[in-house]
PDB file of C-alpha atoms in Angstrom:
ATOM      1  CA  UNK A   1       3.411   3.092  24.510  1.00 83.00           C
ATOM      2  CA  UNK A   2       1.612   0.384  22.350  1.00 90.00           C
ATOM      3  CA  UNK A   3      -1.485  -1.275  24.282  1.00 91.00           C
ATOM      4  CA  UNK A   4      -3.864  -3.296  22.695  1.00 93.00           C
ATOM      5  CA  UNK A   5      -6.357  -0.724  23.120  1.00 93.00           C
ATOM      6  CA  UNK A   6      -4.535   1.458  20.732  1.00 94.00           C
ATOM      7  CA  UNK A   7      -3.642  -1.001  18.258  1.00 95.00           C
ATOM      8  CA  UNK A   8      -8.018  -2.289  17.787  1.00 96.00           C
ATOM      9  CA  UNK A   9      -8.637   1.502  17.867  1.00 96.00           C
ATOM     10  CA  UNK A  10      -6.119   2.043  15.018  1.00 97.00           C
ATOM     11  CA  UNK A  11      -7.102  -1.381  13.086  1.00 97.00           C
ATOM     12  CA  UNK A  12     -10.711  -0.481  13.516  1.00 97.00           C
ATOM     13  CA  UNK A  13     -10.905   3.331  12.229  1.00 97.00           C
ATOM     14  CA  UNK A  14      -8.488   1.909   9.564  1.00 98.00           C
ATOM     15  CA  UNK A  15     -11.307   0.025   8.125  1.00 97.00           C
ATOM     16  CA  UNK A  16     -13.582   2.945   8.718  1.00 97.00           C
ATOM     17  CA  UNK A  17     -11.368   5.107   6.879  1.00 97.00           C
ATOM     18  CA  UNK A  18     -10.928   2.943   3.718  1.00 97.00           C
ATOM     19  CA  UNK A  19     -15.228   2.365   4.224  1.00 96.00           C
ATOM     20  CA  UNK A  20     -16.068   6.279   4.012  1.00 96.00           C
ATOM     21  CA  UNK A  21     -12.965   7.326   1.630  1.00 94.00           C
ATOM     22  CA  UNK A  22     -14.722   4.667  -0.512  1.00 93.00           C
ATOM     23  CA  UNK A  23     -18.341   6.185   0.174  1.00 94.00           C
ATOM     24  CA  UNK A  24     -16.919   9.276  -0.412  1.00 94.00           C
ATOM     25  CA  UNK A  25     -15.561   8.828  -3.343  1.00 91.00           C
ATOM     26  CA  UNK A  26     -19.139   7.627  -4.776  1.00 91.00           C
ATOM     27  CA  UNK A  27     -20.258  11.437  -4.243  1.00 91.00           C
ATOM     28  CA  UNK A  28     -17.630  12.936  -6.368  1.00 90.00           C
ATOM     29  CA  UNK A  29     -18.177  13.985  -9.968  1.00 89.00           C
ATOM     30  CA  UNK A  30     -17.940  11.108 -12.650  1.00 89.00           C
ATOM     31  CA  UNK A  31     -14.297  10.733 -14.303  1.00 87.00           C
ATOM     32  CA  UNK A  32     -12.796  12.089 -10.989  1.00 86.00           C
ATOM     33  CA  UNK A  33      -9.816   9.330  -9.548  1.00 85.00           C
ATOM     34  CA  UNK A  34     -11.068   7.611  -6.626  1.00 86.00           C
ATOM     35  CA  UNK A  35      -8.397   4.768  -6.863  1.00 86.00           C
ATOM     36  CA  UNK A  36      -6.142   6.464  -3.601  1.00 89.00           C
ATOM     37  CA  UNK A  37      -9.788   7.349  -1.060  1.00 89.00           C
ATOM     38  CA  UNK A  38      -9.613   4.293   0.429  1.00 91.00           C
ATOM     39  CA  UNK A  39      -5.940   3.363   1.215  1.00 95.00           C
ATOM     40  CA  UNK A  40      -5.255   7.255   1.855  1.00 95.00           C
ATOM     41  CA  UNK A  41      -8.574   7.368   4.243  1.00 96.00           C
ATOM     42  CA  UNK A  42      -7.193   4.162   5.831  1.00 97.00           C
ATOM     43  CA  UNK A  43      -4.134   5.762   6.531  1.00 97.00           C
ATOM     44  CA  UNK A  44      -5.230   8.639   8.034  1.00 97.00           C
ATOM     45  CA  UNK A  45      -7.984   6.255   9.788  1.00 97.00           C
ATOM     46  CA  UNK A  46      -4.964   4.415  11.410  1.00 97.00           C
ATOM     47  CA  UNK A  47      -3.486   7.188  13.069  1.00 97.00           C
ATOM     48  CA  UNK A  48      -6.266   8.815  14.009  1.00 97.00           C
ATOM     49  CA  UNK A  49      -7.452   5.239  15.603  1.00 96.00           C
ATOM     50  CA  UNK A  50      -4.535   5.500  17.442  1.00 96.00           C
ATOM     51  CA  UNK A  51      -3.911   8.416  18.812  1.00 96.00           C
ATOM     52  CA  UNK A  52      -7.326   9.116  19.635  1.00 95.00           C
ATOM     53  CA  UNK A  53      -9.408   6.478  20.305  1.00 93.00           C
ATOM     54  CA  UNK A  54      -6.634   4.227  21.785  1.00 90.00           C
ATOM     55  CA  UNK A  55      -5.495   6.723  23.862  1.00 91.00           C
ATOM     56  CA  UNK A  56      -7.843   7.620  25.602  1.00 89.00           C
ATOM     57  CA  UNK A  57      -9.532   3.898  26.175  1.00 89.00           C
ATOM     58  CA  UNK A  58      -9.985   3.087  29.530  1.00 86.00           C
ATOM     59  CA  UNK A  59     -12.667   5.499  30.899  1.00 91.00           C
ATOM     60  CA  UNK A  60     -16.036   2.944  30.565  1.00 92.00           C
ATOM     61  CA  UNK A  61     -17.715   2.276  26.883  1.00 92.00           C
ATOM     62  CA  UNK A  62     -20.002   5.358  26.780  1.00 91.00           C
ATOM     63  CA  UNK A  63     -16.795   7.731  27.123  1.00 93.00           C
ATOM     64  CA  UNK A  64     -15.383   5.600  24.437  1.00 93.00           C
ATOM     65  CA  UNK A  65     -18.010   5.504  21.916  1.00 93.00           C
ATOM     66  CA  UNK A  66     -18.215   8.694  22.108  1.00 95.00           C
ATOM     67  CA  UNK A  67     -14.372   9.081  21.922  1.00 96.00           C
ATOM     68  CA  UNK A  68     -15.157   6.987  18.608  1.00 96.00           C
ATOM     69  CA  UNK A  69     -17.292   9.385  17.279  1.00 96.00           C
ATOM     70  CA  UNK A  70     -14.677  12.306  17.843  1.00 97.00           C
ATOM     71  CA  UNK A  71     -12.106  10.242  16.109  1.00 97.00           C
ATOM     72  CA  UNK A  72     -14.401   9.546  13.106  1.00 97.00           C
ATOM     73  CA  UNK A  73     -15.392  13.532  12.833  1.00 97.00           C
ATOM     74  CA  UNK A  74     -11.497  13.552  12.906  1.00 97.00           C
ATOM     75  CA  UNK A  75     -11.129  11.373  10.011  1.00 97.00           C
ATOM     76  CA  UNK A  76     -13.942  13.021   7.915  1.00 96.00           C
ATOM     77  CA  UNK A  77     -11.782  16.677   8.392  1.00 97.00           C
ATOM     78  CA  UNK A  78      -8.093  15.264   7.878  1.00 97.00           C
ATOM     79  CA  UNK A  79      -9.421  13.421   4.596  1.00 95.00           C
ATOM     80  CA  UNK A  80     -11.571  16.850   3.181  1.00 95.00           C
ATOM     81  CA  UNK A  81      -8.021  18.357   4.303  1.00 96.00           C
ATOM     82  CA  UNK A  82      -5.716  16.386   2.853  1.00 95.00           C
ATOM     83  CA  UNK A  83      -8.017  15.744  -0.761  1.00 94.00           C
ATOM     84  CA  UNK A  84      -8.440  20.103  -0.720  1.00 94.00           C
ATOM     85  CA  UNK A  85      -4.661  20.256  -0.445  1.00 95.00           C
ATOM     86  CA  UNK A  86      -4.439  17.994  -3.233  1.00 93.00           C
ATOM     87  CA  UNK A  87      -6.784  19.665  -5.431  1.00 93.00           C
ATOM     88  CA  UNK A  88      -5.346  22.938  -4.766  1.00 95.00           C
ATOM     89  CA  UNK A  89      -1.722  21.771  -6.062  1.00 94.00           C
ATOM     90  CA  UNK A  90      -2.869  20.381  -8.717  1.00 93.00           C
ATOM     91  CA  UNK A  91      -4.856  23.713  -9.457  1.00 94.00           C
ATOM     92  CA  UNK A  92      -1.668  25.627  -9.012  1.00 94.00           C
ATOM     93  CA  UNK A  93       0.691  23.864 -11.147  1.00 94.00           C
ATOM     94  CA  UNK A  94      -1.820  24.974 -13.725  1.00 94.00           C
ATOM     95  CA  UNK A  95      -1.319  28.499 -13.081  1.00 92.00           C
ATOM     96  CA  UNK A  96      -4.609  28.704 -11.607  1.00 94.00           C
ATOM     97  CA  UNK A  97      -3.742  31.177  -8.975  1.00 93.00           C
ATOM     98  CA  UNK A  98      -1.898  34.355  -8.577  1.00 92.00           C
ATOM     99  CA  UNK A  99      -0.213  33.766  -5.668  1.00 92.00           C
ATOM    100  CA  UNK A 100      -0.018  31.749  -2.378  1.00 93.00           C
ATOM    101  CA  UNK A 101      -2.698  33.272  -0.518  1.00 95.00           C
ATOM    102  CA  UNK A 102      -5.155  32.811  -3.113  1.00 95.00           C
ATOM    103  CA  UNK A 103      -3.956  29.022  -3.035  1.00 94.00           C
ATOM    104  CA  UNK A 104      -4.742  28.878   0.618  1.00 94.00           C
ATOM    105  CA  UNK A 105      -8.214  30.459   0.812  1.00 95.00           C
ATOM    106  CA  UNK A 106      -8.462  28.175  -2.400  1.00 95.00           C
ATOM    107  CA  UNK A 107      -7.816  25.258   0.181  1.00 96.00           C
ATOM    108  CA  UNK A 108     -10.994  26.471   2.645  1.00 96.00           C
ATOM    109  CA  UNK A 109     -13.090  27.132  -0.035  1.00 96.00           C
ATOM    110  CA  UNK A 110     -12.348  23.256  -1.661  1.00 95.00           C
ATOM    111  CA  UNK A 111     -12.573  21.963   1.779  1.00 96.00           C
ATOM    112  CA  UNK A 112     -16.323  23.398   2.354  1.00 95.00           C
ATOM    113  CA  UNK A 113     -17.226  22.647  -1.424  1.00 94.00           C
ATOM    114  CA  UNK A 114     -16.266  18.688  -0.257  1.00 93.00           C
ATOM    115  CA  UNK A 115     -17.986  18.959   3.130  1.00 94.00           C
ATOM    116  CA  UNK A 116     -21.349  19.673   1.417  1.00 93.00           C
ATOM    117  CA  UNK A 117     -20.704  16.352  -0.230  1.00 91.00           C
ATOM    118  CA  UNK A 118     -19.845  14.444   3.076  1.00 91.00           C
ATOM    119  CA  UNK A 119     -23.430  14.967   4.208  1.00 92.00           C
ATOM    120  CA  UNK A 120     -24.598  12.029   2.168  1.00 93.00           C
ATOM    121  CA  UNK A 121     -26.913  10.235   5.124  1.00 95.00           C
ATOM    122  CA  UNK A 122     -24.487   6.731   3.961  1.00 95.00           C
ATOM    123  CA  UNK A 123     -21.542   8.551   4.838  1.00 95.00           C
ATOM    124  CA  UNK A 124     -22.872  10.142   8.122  1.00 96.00           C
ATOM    125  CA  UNK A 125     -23.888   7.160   8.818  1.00 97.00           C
ATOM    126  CA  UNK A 126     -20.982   5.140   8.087  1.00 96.00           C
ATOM    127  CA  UNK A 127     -19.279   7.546  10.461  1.00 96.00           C
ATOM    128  CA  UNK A 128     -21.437   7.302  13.492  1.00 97.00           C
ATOM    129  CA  UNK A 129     -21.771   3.643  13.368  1.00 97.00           C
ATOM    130  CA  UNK A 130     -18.231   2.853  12.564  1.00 97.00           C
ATOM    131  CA  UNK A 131     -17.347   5.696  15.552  1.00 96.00           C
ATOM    132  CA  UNK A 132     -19.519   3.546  18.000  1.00 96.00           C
ATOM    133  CA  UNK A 133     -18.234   0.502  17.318  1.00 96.00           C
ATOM    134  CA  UNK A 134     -14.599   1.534  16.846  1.00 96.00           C
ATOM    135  CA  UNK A 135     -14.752   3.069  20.633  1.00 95.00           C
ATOM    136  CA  UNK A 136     -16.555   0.387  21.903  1.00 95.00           C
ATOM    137  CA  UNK A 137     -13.681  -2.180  20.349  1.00 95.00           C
ATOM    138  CA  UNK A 138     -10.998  -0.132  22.006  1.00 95.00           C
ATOM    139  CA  UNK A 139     -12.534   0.114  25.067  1.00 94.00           C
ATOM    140  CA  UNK A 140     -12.961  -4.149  25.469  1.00 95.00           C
ATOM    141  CA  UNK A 141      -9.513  -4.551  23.979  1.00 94.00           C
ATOM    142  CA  UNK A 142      -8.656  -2.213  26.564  1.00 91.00           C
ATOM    143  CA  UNK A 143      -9.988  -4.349  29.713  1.00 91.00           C
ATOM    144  CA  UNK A 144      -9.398  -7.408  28.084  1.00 90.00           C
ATOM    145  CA  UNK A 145      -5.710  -7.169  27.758  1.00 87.00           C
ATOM    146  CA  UNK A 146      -4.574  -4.414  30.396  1.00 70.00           C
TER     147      UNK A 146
END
């Protein structure tokens, strides 16, 4: 059911997503796209925003910062996720592997290749900060308008 809760939660890690898919995309090699990060971050920031956070507003603001954090950490893995998957088609429309389990262990291995670049401090910090205040938003949309 929509409550306002969820719908600041999903606005809110929406604009974290598109922040740290752009952040991210500053650790990446040079020449690599980075034109889809931020709306494809912001995407997955949305629904993560609110089905998380949203959700589970209501419970007092230290619960729900918290819950922000969790829902940032969420973000950060669906993105590496969705970007490894990505790679790894790419990779095998080239030929690149020899067959579909070699594709998927290609996915884990891309996935912990990107993570070591998601420990830029901006990025971490981007993350906590934006997971804060994105919890804390739902949480006083939450009593606001309930």
């Amino acid at each position: 059911m929509p409550t306002a809760a969820k719908l600041f939660a999903a606005l809110a890690f929406a604009a974290l997503g598109f922040l740290a898919g752009g952040l991210f995309g500053q650790q990446l090699p040079e020449g690599t796209p980075t034109a889809t990060f931020g709306p494809a971050a912001a995407l997955i920031g949305l629904i993560c925003g609110w089905r998380i956070s949203g959700a589970l507003a209501g419970r007092g603001f230290g619960v729900a910062m918290g819950t922000g954090v969790r829902t940032a950490v969420t973000i950060l893995f669906w993105g590496l996720l969705a970007y490894s998957i990505q790679i790894m088609l790419i990779r095998a429309m080239r030929k690149l592997y020899h067959g579909p389990m070699e594709a998927l262990v290609g996915v884990v291995d891309l996935m912990l290749d990107h993570a070591r670049l998601a420990l830029a401090p901006e990025l971490l910090a981007a993350l906590l900060v934006g997971g804060f205040v994105g919890g804390a938003l739902a949480e006083w949309a939450g009593r606001r308008w309930s």
